[in-house]
Backbone as numpy.savetxt, mean C-alpha at the origin, in Angstrom:
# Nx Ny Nz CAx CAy CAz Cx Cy Cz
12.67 -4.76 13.56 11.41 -4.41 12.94 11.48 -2.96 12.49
10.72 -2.36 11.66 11.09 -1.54 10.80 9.57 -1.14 10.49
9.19 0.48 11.26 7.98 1.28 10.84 8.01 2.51 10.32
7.17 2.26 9.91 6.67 4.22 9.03 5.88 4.59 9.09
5.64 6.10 9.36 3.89 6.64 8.88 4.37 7.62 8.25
3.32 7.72 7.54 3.36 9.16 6.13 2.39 9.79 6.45
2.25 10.85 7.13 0.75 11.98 6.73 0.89 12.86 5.78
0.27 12.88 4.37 0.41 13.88 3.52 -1.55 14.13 3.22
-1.39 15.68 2.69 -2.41 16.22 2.09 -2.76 15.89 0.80
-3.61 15.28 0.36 -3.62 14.99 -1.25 -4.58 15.67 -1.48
-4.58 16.40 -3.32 -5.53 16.90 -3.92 -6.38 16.37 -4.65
-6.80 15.51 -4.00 -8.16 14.71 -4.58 -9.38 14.26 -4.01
-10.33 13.82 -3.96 -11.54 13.66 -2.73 -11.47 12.21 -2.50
-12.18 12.11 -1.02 -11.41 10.59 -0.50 -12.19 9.93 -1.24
-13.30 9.28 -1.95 -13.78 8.40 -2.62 -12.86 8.49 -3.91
-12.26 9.01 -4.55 -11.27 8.85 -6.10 -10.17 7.98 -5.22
-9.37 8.84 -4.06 -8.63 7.73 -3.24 -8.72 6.41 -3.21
-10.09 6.83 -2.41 -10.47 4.62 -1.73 -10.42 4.31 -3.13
-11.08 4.34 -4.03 -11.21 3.57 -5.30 -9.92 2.82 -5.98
-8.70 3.92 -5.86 -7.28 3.33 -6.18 -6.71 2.82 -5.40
-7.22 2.62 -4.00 -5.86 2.19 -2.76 -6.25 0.39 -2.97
-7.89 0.32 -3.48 -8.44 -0.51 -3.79 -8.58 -1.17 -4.69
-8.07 -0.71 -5.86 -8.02 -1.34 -7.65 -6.66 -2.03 -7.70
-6.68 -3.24 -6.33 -5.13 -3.98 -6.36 -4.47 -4.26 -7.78
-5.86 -4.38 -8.92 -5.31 -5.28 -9.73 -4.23 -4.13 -10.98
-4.58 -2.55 -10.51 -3.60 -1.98 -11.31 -2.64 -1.48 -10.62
-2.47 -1.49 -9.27 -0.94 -1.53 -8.88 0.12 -1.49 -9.91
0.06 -2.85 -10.00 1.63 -2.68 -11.22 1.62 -1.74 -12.11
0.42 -1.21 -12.63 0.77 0.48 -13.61 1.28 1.84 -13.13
1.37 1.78 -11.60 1.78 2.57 -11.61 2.70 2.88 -10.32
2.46 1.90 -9.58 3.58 1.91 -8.38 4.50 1.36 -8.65
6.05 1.86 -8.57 7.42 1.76 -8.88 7.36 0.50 -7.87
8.01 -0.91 -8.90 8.73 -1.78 -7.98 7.90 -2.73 -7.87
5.95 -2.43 -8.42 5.23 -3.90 -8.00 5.42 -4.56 -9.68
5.77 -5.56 -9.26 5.91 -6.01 -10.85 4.56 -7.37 -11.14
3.87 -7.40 -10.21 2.52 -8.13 -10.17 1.89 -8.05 -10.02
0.63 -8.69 -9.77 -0.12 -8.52 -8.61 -1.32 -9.48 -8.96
-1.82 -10.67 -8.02 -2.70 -11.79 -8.24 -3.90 -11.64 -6.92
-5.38 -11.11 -7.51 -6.05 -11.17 -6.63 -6.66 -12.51 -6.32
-6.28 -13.12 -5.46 -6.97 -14.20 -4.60 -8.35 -14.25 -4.23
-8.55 -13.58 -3.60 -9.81 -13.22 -3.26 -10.49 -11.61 -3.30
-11.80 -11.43 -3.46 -12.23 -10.00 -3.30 -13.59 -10.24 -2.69
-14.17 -9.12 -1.97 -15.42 -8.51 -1.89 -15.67 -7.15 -0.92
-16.54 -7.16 -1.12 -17.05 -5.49 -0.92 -15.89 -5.19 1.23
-16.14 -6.58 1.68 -15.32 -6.26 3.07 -13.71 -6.30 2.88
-13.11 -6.76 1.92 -11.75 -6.94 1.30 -11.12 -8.06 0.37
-9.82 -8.30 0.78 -9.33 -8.90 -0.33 -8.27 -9.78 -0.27
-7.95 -10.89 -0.53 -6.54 -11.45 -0.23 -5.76 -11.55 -1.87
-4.62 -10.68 -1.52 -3.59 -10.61 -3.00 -2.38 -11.28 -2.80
-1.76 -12.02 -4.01 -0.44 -11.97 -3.83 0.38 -10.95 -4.64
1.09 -9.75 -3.92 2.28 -9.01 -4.57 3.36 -9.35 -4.86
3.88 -9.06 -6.28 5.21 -9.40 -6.96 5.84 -8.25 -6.64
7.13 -8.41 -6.38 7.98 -6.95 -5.78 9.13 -6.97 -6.70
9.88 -5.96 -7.02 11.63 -6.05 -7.72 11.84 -4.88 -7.44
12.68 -5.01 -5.78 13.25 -4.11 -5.67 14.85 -4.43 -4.79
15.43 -3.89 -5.39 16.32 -4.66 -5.34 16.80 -6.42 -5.55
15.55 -6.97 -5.09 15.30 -8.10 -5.37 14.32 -8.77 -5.66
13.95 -9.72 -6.32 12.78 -10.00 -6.39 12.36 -10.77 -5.26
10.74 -10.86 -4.47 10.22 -11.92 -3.87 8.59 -11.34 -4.12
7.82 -12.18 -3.59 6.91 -12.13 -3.38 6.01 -12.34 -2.02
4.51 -12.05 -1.43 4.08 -12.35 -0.16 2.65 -11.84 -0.47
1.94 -12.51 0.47 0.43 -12.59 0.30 -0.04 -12.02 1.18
-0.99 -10.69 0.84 -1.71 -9.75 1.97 -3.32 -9.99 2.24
-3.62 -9.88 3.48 -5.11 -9.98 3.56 -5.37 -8.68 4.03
-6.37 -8.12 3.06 -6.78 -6.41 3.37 -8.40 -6.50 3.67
-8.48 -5.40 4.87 -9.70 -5.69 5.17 -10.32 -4.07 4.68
-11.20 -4.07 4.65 -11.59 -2.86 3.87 -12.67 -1.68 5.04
-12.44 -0.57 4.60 -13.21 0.15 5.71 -13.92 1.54 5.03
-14.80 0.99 4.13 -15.24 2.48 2.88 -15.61 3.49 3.33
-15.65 4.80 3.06 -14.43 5.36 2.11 -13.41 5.71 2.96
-12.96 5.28 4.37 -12.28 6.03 5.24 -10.62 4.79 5.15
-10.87 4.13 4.24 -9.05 3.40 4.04 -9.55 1.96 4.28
-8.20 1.40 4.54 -8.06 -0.49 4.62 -6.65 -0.39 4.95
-6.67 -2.04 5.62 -5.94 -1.90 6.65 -5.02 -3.34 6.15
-4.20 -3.89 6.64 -4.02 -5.14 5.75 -2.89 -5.89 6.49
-3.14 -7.78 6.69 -2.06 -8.38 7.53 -1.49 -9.36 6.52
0.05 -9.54 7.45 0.36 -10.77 6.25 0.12 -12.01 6.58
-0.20 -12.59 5.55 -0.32 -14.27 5.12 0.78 -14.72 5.21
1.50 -14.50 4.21 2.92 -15.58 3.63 3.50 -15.51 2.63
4.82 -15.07 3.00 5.27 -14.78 1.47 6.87 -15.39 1.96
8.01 -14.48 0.72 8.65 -15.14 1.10 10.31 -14.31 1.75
10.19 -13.13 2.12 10.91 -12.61 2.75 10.36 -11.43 4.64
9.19 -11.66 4.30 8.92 -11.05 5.29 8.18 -11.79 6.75
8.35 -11.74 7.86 7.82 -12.39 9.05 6.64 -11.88 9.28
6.35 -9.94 9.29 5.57 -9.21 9.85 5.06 -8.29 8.87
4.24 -8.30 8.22 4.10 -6.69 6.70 2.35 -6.90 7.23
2.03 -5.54 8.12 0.88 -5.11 8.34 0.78 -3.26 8.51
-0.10 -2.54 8.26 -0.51 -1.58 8.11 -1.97 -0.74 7.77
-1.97 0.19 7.05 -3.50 0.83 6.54 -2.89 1.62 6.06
-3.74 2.35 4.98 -4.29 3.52 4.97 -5.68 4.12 5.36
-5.20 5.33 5.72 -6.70 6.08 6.80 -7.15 7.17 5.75
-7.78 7.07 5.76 -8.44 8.64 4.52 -8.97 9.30 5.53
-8.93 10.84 5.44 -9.92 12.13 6.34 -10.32 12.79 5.31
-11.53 13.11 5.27 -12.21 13.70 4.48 -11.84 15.47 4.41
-11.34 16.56 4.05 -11.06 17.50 4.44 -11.79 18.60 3.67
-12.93 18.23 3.18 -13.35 19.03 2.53 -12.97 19.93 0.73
-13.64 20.25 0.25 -13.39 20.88 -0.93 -12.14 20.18 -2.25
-12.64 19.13 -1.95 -11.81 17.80 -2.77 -10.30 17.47 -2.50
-10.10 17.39 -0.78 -8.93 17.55 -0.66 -8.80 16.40 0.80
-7.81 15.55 0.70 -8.15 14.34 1.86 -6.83 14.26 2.26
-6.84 13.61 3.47 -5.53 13.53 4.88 -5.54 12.35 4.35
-4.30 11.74 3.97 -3.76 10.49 3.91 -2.81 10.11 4.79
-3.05 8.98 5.90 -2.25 8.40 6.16 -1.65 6.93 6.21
-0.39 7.08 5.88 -0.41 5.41 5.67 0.86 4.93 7.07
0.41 3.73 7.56 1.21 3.27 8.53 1.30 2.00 8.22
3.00 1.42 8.44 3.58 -0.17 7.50 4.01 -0.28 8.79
4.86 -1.80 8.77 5.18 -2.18 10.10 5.61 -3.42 9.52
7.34 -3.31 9.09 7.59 -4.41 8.58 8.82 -5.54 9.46
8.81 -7.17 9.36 10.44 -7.50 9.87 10.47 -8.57 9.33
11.48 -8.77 8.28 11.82 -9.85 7.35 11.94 -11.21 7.83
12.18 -12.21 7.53 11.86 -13.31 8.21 13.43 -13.76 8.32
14.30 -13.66 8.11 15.84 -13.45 8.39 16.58 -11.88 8.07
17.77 -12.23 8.45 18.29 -11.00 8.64 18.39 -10.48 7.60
17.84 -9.12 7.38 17.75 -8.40 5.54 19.16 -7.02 6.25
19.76 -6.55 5.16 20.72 -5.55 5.55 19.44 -4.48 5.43
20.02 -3.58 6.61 19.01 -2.68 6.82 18.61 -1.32 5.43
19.71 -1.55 4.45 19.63 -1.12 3.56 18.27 -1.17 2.43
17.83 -2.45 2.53 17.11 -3.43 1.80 15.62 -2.93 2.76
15.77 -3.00 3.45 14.26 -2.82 4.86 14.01 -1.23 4.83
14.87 -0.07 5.03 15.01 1.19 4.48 14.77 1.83 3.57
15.09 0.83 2.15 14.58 1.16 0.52 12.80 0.54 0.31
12.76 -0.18 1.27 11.18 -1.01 1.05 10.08 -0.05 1.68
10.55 0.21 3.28 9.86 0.93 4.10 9.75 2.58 3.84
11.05 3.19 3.82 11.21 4.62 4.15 11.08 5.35 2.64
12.18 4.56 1.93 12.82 5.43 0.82 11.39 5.42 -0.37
10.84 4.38 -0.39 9.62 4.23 -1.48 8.05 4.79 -1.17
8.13 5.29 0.01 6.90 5.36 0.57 6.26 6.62 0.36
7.10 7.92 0.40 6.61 8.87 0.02 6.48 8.93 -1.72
7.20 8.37 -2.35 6.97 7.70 -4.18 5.73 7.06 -4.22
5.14 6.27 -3.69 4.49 5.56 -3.16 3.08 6.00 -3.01
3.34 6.98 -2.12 2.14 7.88 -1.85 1.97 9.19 -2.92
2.69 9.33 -3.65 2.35 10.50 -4.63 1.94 9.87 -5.59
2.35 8.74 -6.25 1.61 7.75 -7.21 0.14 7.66 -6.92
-0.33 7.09 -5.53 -1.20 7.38 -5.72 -2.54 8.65 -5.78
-1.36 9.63 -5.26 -2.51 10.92 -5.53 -2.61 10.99 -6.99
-1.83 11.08 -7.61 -1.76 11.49 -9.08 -2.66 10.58 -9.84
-3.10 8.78 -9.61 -3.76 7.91 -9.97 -5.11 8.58 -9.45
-5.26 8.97 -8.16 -6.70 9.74 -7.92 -6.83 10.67 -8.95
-5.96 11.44 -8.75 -6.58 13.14 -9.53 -6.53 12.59 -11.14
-6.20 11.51 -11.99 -6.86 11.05 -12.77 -7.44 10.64 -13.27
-8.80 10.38 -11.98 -9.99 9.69 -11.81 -11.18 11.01 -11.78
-10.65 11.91 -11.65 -11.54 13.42 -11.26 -11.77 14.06 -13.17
């Protein structure tokens, strides 16, 4: 199994945040690697999506995100088709003067044996990319 947390400072205020961690359906514009994205379900408590991935390979898997305004969402897996375990959040802290604590925590383990190469590029290597995408999608909401 295979975890991460990211705490970074972003320059944007946590409501521009929540708004993008939440606009599943433009993912693919701007996060490297989602090449889909099908909302299943939505409402104001969350959401069930299926994500298209190409990274390194293609697959896909279905997340249920539960929502927690404006302080992040949190999200478990359904079913897809390389992973056993893909659950996490992001936490927003409000820090004042348009500036918010992001943290995001994943928690992934493929449903057969993936080379740890493949689990490393998903988890570690994309995540801080990942997370600057979306500051920059905030501070283009300001």
């Amino acid at each position: 199994m295979a975890n991460a947390k990211k705490i970074m400072t972003f320059d944007a205020d946590i409501n521009s945040i929540y708004k993008v961690i939440t606009d599943y359906a433009s993912y693919p514009e701007y996060m490297d690697g989602v090449s889909g994205l099908d909302i299943l379900e939505s409402d104001d408590n969350g959401a069930r999506a299926k994500y298209h991935l190409n990274l390194i390979k293609k697959f896909s898997y279905i997340l249920k995100m539960k929502h927690n305004a404006p302080n992040g969402l949190s999200w478990e897996f359904e079913s897809g088709d390389i992973f056993k375990v893909n659950s996490g959040s992001w936490e927003l802290k409000d820090l004042g003067n348009g500036k918010t604590e992001v943290t995001y925590n994943i928690e992934v383990e493929a449903k057969v044996f993936a080379p740890k190469m493949i689990v490393n590029k998903l988890v570690e290597v994309n995540l801080p990319t990942m997370m600057k995408a979306v500051e920059k999608r905030a501070q283009s909401l300001l």
